[in-house]
Each structure stands twice: as C-alpha cells, then as structure tokens.
PDB file of C-alpha atoms in Angstrom:
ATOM      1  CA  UNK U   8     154.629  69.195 101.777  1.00 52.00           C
ATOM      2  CA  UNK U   9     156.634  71.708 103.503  1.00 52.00           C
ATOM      3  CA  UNK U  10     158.199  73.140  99.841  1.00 55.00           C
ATOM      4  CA  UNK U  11     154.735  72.657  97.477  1.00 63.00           C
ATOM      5  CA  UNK U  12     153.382  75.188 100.795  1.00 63.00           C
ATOM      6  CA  UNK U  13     156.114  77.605 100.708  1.00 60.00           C
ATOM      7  CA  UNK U  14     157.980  77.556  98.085  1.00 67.00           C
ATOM      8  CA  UNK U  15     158.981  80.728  97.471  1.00 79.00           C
ATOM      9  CA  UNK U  16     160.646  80.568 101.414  1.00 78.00           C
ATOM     10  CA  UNK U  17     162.842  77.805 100.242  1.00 80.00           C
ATOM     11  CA  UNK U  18     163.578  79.873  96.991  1.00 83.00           C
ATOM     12  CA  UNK U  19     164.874  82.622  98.769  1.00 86.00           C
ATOM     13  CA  UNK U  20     167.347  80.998 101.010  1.00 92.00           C
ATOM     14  CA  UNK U  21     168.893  78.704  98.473  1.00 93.00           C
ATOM     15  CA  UNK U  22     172.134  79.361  96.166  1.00 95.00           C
ATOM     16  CA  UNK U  23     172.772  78.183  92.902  1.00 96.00           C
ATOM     17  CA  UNK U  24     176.592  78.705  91.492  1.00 97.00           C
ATOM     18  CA  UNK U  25     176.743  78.097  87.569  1.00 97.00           C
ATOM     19  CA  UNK U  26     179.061  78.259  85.135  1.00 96.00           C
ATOM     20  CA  UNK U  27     178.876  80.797  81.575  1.00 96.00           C
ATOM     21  CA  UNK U  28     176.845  77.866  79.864  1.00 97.00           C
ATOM     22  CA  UNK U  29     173.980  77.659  82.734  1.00 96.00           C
ATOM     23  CA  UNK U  30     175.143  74.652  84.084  1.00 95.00           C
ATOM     24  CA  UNK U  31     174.832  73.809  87.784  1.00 96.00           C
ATOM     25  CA  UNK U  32     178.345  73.679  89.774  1.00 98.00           C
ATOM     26  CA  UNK U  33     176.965  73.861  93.269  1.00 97.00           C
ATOM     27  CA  UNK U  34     174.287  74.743  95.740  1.00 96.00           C
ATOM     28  CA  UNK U  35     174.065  75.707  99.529  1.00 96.00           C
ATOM     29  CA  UNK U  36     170.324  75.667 101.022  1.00 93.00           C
ATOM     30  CA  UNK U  37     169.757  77.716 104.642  1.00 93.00           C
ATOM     31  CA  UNK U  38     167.191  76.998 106.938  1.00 90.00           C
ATOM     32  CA  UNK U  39     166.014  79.132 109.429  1.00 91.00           C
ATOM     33  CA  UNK U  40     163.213  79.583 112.689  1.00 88.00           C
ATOM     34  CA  UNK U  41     160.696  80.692 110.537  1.00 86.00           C
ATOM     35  CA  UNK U  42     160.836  78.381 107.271  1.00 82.00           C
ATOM     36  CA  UNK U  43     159.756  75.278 106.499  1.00 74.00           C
ATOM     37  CA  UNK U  44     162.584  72.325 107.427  1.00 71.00           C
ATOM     38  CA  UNK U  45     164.351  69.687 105.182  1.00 65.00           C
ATOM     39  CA  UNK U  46     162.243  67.605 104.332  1.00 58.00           C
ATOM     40  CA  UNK U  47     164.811  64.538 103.736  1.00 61.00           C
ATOM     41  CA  UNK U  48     166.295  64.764 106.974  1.00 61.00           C
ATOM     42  CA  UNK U  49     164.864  61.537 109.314  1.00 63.00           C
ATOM     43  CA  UNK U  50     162.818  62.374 111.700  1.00 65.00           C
ATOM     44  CA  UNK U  51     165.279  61.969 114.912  1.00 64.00           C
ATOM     45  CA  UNK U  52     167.082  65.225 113.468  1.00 63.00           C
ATOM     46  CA  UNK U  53     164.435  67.673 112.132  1.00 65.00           C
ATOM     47  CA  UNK U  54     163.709  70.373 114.470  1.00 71.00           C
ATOM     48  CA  UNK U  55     163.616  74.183 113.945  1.00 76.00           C
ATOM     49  CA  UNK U  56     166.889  75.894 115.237  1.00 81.00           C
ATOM     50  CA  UNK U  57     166.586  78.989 117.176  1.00 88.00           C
ATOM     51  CA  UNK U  58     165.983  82.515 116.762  1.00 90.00           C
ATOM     52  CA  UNK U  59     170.219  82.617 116.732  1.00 95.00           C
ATOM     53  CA  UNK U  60     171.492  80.095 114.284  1.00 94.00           C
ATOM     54  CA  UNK U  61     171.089  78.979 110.774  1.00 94.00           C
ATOM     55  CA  UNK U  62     170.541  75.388 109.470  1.00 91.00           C
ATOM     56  CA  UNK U  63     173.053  74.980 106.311  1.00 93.00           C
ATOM     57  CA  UNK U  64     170.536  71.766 104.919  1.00 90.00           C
ATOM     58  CA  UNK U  65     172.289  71.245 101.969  1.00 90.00           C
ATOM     59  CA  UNK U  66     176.575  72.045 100.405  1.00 94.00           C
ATOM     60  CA  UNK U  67     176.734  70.719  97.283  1.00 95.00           C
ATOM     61  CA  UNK U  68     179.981  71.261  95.083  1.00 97.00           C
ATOM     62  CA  UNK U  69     180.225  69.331  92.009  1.00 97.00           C
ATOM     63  CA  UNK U  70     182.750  66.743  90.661  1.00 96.00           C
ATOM     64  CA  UNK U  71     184.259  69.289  87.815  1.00 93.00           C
ATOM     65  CA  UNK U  72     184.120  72.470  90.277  1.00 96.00           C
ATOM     66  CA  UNK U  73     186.340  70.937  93.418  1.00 96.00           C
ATOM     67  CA  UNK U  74     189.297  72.539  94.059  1.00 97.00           C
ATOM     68  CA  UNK U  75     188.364  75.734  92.896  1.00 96.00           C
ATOM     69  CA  UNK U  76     187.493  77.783  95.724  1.00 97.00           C
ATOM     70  CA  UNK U  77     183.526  77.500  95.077  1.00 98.00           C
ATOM     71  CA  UNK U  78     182.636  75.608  98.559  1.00 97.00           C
ATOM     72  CA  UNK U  79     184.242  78.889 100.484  1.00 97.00           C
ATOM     73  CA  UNK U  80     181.843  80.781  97.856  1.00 97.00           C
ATOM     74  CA  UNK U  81     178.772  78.996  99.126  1.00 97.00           C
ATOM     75  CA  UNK U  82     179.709  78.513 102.716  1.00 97.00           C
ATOM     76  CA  UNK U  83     180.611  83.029 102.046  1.00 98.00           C
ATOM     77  CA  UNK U  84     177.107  83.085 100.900  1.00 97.00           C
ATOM     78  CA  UNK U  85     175.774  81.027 103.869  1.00 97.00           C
ATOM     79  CA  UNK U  86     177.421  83.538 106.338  1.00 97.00           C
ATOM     80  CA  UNK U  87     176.452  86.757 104.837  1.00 97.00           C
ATOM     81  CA  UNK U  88     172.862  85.314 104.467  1.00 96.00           C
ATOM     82  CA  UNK U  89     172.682  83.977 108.473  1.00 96.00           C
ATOM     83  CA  UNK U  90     173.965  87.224 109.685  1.00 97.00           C
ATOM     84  CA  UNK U  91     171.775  89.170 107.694  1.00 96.00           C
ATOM     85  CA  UNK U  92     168.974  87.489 109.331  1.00 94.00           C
ATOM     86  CA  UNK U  93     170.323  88.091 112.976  1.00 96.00           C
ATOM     87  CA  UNK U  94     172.222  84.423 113.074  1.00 96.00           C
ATOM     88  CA  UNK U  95     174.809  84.266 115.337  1.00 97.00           C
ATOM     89  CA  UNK U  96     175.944  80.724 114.194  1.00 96.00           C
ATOM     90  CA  UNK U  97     175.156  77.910 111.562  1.00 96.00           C
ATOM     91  CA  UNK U  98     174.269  74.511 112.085  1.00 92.00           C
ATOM     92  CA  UNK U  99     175.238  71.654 110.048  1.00 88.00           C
ATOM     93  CA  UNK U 100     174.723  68.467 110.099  1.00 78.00           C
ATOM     94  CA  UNK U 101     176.024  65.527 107.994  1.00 78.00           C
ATOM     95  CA  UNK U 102     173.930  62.010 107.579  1.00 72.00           C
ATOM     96  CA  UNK U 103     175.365  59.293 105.828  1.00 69.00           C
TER      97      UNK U 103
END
C-alpha cells in the first residue's frame, strides 16, 4: 500500500546501477523517518528509524557484476544519500 501511496518517495531514494545495454546489475533502496517502510519486511522488524539514521532496505548486486567494485558503488551512494539528509548512521538489517 505504502509504494501505490507514495511512489514517487520510494523512487527517489532508490539506485539502479546498469550496464551500456540497460540491463540491471544492482540496486540499493534507503529508507528514511519520513517515507513509507519496506513493505516485505515481517512485522516484528518494521519500524521507522529516527530522525539520525538511514534504513538501507534493500543491496542487491548481481551474479555477473560481483567482484567488481559495484556493492562499494551502492553502499557510496547509500552514504552520500543518508548524509545528505542529516543521517548520522545506516541501518541494515539482513532476514533470511
């Protein structure tokens, strides 16, 4: 519900890394205080983080782009982004 509501909040906060052809290599997704949460996170773990830190919901590097230095890109990206918004930290969690 949260995305079809603000979509454009999601948008904004969300990194796609492609390759000359268009083709996805990776993503990193933020999530702050004042945007809508992950939705696929369980219930036990969704909560808004402060004023202070950033959520990194999603680091996704694919199979043919590993090794390559494109994770440090996104997580780069993550940083400048959370800063830039007055973060003083990031938040990640990992479900499995």
């Amino acid at each position: 519900k949260a995305y079809v509501k603000y979509p454009d909040a999601k948008l904004e906060i969300c990194a796609v890394a492609r390759d000359a052809d268009g083709h996805a290599l990776g993503l990193a997704q933020l999530g702050f205080h004042d945007t809508p949460g992950d939705w696929e996170l369980p219930s036990c773990m969704q909560s808004k983080p402060s004023r202070e830190t950033g959520h990194l919901e999603r680091l996704v590097v694919g199979t043919n782009a590993r090794g390559k230095g494109l994770g440090t890109k996104l997580l780069d990206w993550a940083d400048r982004v959370s800063r830039e918004r007055g973060c003083k930290q990031i938040k990640l969690e990992v479900v499995s």
